[in-house]
Structures are given as C-alpha cells and as structure tokens.
PDB file of C-alpha atoms in Angstrom:
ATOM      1  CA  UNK A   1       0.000   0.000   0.000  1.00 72.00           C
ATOM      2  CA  UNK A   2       1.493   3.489  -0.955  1.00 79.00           C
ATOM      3  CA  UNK A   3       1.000   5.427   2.256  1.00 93.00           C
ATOM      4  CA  UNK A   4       1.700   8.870   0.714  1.00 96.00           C
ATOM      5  CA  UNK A   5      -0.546   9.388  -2.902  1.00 96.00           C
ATOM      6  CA  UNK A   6      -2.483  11.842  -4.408  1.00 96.00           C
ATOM      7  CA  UNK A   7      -5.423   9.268  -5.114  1.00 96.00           C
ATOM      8  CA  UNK A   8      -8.170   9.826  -2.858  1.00 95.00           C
ATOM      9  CA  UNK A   9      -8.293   7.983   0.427  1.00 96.00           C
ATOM     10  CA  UNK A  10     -10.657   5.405   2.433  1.00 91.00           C
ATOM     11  CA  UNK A  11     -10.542   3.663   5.244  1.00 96.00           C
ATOM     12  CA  UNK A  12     -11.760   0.068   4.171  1.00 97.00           C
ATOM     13  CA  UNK A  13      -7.901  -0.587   3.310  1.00 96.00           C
ATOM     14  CA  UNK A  14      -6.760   0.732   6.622  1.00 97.00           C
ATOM     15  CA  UNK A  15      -9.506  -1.365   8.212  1.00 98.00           C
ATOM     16  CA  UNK A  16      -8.361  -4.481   6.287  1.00 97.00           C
ATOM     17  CA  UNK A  17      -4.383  -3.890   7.384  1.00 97.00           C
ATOM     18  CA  UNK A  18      -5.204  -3.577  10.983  1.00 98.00           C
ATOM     19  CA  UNK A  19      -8.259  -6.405  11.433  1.00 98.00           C
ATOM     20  CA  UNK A  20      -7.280  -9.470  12.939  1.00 97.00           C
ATOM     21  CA  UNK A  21      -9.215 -12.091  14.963  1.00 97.00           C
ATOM     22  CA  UNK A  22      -8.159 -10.967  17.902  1.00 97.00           C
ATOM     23  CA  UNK A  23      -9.340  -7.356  17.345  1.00 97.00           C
ATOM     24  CA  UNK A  24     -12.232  -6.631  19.497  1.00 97.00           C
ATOM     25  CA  UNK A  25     -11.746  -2.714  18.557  1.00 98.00           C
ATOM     26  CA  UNK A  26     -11.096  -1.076  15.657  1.00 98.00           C
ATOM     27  CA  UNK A  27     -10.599   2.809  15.826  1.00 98.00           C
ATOM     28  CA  UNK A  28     -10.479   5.566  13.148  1.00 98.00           C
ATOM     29  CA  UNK A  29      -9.887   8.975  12.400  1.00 98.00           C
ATOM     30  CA  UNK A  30     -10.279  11.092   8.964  1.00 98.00           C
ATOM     31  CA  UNK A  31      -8.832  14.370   8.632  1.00 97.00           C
ATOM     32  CA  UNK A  32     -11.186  16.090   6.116  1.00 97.00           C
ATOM     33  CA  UNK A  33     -10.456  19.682   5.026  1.00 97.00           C
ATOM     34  CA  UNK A  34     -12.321  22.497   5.777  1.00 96.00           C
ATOM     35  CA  UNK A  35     -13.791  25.736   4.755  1.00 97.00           C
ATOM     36  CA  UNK A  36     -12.021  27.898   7.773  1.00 96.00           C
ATOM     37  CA  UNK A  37      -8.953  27.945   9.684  1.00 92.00           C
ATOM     38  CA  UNK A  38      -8.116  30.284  12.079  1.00 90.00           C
ATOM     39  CA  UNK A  39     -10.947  32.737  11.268  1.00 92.00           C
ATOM     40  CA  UNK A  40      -9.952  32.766   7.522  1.00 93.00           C
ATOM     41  CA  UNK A  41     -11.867  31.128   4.637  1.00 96.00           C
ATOM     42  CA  UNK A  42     -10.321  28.365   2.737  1.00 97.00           C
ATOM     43  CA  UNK A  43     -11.099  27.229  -0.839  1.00 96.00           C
ATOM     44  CA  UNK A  44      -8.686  25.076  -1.621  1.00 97.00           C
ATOM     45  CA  UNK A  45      -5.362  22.888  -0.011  1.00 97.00           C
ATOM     46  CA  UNK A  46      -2.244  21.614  -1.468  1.00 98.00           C
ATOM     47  CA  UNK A  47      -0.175  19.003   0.175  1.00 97.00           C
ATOM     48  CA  UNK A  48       3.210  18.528  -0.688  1.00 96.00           C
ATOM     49  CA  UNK A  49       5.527  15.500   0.762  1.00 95.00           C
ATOM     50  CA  UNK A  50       8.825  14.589   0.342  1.00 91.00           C
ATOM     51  CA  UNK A  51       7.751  11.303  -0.301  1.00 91.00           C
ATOM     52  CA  UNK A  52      10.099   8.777   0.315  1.00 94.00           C
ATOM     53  CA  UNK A  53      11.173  10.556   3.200  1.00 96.00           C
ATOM     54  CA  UNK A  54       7.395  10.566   4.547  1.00 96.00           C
ATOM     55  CA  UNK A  55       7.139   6.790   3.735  1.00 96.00           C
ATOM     56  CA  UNK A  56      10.017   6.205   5.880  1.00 97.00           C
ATOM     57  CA  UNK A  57       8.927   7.884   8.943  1.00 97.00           C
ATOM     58  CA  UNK A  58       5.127   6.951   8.449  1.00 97.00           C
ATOM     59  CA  UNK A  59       6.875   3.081   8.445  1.00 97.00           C
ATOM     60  CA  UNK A  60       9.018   4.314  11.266  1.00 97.00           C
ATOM     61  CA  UNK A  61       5.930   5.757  13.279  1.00 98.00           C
ATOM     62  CA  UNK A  62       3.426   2.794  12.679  1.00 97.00           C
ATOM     63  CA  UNK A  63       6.678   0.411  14.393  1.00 97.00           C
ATOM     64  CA  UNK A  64       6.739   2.376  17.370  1.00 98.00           C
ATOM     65  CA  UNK A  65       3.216   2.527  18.736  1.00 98.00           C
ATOM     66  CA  UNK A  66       2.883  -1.131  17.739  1.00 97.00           C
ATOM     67  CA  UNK A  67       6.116  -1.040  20.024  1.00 98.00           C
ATOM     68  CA  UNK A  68       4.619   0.420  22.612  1.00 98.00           C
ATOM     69  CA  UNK A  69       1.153  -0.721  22.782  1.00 97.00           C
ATOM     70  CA  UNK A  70       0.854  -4.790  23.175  1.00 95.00           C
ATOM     71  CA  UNK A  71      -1.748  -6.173  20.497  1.00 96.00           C
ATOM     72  CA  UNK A  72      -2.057  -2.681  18.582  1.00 98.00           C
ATOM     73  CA  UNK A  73      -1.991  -2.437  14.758  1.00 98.00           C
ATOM     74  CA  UNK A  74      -1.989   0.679  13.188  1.00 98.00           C
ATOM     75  CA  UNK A  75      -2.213   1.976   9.261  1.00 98.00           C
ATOM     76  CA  UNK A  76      -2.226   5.739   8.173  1.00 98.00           C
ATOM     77  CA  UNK A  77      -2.363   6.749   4.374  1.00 97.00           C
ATOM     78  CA  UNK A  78      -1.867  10.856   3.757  1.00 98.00           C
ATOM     79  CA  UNK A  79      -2.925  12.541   0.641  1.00 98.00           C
ATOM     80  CA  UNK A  80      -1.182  15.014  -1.392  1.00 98.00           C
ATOM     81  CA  UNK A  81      -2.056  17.566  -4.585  1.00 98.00           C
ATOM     82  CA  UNK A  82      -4.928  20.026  -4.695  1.00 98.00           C
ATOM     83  CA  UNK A  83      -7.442  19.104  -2.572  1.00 98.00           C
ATOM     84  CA  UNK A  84     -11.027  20.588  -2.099  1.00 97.00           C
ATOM     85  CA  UNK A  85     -13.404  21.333   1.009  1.00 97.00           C
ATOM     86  CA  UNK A  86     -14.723  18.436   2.378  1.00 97.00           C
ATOM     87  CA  UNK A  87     -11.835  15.655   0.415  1.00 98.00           C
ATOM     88  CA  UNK A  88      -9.600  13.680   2.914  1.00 98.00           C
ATOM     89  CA  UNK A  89      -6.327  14.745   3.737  1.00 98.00           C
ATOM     90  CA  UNK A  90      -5.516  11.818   6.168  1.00 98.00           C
ATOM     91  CA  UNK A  91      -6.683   8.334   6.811  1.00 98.00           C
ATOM     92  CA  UNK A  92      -5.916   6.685  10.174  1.00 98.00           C
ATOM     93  CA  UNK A  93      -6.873   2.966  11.769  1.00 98.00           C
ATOM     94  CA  UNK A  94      -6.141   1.289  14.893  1.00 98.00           C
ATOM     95  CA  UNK A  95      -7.242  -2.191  16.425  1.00 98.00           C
ATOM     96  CA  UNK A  96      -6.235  -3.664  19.453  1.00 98.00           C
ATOM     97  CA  UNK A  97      -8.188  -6.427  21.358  1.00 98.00           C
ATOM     98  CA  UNK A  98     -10.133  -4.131  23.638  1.00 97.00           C
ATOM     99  CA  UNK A  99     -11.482  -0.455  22.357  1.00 97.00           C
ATOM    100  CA  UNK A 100      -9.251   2.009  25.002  1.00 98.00           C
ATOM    101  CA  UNK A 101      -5.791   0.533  23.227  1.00 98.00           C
ATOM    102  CA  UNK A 102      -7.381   0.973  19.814  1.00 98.00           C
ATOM    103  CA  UNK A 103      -8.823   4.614  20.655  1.00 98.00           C
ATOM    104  CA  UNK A 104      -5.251   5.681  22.168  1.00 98.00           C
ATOM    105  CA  UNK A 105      -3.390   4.145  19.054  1.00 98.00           C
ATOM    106  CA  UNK A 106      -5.123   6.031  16.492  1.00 98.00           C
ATOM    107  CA  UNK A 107      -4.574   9.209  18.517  1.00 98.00           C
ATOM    108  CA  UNK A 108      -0.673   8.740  18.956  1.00 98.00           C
ATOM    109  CA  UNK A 109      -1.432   8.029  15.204  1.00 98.00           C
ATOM    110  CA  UNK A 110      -2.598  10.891  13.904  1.00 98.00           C
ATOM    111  CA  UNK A 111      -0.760  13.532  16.634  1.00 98.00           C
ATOM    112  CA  UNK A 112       2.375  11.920  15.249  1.00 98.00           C
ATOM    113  CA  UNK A 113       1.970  12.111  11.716  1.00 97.00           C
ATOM    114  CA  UNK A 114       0.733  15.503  12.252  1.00 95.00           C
ATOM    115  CA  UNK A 115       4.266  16.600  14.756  1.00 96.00           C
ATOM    116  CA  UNK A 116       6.607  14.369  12.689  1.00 96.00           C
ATOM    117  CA  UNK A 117       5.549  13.838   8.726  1.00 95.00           C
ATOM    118  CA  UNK A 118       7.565  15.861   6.668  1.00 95.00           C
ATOM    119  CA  UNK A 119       4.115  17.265   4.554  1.00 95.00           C
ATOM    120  CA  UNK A 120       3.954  20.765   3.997  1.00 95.00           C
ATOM    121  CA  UNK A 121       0.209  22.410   3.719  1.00 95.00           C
ATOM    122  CA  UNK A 122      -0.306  25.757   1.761  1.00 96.00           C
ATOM    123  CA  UNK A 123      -3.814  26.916   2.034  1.00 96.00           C
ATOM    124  CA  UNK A 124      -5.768  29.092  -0.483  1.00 97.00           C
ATOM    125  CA  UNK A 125      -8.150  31.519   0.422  1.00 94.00           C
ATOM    126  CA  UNK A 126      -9.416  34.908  -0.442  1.00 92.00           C
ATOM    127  CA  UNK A 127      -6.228  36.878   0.284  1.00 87.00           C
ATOM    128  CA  UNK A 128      -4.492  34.210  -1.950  1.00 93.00           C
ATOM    129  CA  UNK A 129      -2.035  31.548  -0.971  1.00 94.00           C
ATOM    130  CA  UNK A 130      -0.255  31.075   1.815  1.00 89.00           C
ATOM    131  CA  UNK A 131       2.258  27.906   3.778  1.00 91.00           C
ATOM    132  CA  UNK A 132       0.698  27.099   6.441  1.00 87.00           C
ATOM    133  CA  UNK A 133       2.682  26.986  10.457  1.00 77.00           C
ATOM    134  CA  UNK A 134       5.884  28.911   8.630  1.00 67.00           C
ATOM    135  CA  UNK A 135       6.887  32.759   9.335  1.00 59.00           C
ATOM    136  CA  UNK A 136       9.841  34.840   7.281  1.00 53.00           C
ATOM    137  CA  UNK A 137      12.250  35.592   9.449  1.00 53.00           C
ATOM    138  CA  UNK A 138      12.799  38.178   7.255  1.00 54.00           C
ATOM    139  CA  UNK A 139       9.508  39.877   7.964  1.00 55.00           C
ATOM    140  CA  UNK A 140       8.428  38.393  10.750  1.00 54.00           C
ATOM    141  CA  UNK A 141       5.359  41.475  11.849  1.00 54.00           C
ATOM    142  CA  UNK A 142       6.134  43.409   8.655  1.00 52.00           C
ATOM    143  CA  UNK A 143       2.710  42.356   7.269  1.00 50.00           C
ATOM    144  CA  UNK A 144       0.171  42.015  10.453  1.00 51.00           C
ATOM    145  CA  UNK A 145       0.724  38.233  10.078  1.00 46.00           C
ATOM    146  CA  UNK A 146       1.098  36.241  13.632  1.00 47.00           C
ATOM    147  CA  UNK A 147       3.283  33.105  13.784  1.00 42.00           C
ATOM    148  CA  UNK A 148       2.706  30.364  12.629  1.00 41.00           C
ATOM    149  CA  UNK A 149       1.496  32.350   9.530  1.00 39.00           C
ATOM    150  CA  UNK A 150       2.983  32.684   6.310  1.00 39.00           C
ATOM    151  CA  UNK A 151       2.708  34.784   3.693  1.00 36.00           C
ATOM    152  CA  UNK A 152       2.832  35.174  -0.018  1.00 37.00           C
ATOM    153  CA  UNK A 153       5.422  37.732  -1.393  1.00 35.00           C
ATOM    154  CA  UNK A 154       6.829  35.348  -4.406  1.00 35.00           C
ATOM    155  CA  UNK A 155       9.743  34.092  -2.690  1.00 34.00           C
ATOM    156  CA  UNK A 156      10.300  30.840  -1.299  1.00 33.00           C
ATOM    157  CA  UNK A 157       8.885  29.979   1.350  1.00 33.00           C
ATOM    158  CA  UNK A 158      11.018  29.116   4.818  1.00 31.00           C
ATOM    159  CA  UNK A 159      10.364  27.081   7.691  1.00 33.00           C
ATOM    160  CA  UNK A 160       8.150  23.776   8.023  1.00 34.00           C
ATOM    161  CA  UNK A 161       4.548  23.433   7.909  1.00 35.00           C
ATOM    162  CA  UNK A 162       0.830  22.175   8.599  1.00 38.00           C
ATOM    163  CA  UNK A 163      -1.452  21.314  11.143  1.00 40.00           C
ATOM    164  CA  UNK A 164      -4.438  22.660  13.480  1.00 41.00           C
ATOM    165  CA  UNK A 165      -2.053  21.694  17.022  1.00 38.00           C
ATOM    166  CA  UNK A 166       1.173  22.353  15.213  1.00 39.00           C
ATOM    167  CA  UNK A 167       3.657  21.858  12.352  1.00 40.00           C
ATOM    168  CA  UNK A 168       3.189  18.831  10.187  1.00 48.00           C
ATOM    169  CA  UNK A 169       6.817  18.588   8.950  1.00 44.00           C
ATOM    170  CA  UNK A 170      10.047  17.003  10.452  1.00 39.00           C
ATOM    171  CA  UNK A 171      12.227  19.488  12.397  1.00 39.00           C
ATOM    172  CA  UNK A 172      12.503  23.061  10.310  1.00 41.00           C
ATOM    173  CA  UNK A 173      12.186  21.313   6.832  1.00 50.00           C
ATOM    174  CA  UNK A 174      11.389  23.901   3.971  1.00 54.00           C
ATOM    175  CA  UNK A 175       8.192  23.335   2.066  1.00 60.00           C
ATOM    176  CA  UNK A 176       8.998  22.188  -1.305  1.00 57.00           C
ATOM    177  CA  UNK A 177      10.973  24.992  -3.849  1.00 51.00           C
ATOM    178  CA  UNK A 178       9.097  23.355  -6.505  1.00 49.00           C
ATOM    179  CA  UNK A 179       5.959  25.257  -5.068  1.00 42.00           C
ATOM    180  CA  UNK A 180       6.676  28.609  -4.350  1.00 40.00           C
ATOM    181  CA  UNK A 181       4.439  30.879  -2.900  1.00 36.00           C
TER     182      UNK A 181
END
C-alpha cells in the first residue's frame, strides 16, 4: 500500500491492514479539510511530501506505537495535490483487542503524523495563498501576520509546515521549492 498518494483515500484498506481475529476494537480517524482555519476562509489545499522521506517515517511511526502498545496495529495513508473542502487529507486505523488501546493508538497516530511527517500544507483563500505553520524571518510582523502564519510575497517559502495543534513537517524542513508561494 502506498501510504503517501495523491489518489483519494478510504478507510476500508486501513480497516483491512489492521483487522485481525483478535481485534475486538477497531478505531479511526479522517482528517477532512475544511472551509475555515483560524478565522480565515479556505477554498482550496495543497499538500506537498517529500515522499520517500514521509514513507520512511510513516513506516518508522506505525513500528513504534505497535512497540509500545501490546496487540495494537496501526495503518495511516496521507494525501497530497490540490485538494477541495470536504476531500480527505488523512486516513488513520487502529485495532487492538479491547477499544481504550485501539482509541489511544489512532490518537498517537494521527498527533504523530501531524508533529513528525515531513508534509507541507499551503492553504488558499481569499487573500491568496499562503504555507501554512511557517513565518519569514525576514519579515516576521512586517505584514500584520502572527506566527505560525505565512505569507505570499513570491519568494520561497522558509520554515516547516501544517497542522491545526502544530507543524506537520520534520524538524525546520522547507516546504517544497518546486511550489513557491
């Protein structure tokens, strides 16, 4: 299964990696995205990934809270391209043979993916396009914008990026050059 792909996601997959007999609970989570963040409208997503090095910590993340919780599986898949209000950004499953272990896997899960994948989000909305958990150093107040804003002055964008809690992107990784704001 590719984990990181810019084909739609489900969770029947997930469900089918992580059921087992012994799986009395099976937990899920879908991170859909939405029309506002942060008091400003959103149309429209991208996700970019460095993707083999997302693949690799994904892998490395699903080992460790299998590690660390007896009898858990976990799967994840994360989308990335253009995506729309309402499409799913992130697909996460969890069983475990009673429904607390499955619950708390799927939530080290997705708060994981979300602190550690190196996935970079830049949102569009009506004042245009903008990286998402980043700030300029260069400008950092110059243009009203609070941190973990970015902004969109047609250089390339610094920093790391995405998430509601926090960055989504591996210790001060730069969103991709290949999409500049």
């Amino acid at each position: 299964m590719t984990r990181i792909r810019a084909e739609p996601l489900g969770l029947d997959e997930l469900i089918a990696a992580v059921s087992h007999p012994g799986a009395g609970g099976i937990a899920t989570f879908l991170g859909a995205v939405r029309d506002v963040n942060e008091g400003r409208s959103v149309t429209l997503l991208e996700y970019e990934a460095y993707g083999t090095m997302a693949e690799a910590e994904l892998e490395r993340i699903l080992s460790e809270i299998a590690a660390e919780i007896p009898g858990v599986r976990v799967a994840a898949t994360h989308r990335v391209g253009a995506l729309r209000v309402g499409d799913v950004a992130v697909a996460c499953a969890a069983s475990a043979p009673h429904r607390g272990e499955a619950f708390r896997g799927c939530r080290l899960l997705i708060d994981r993916i979300k602190e550690r994948l190196p996935i970079w989000k830049r949102e569009h909305g009506p004042d245009g396009p903008y990286w998402v958990g980043w700030e300029d150093a260069r400008c950092a107040g110059e243009h009203g914008h609070e941190a973990p804003r970015g902004h969109a002055h047609g250089e390339e964008p610094h920093g790391h990026a995405h998430g509601d809690e926090g960055p989504h992107g591996h210790g001060g990784a730069a969103p991709p050059a290949s999409a500049g704001a």
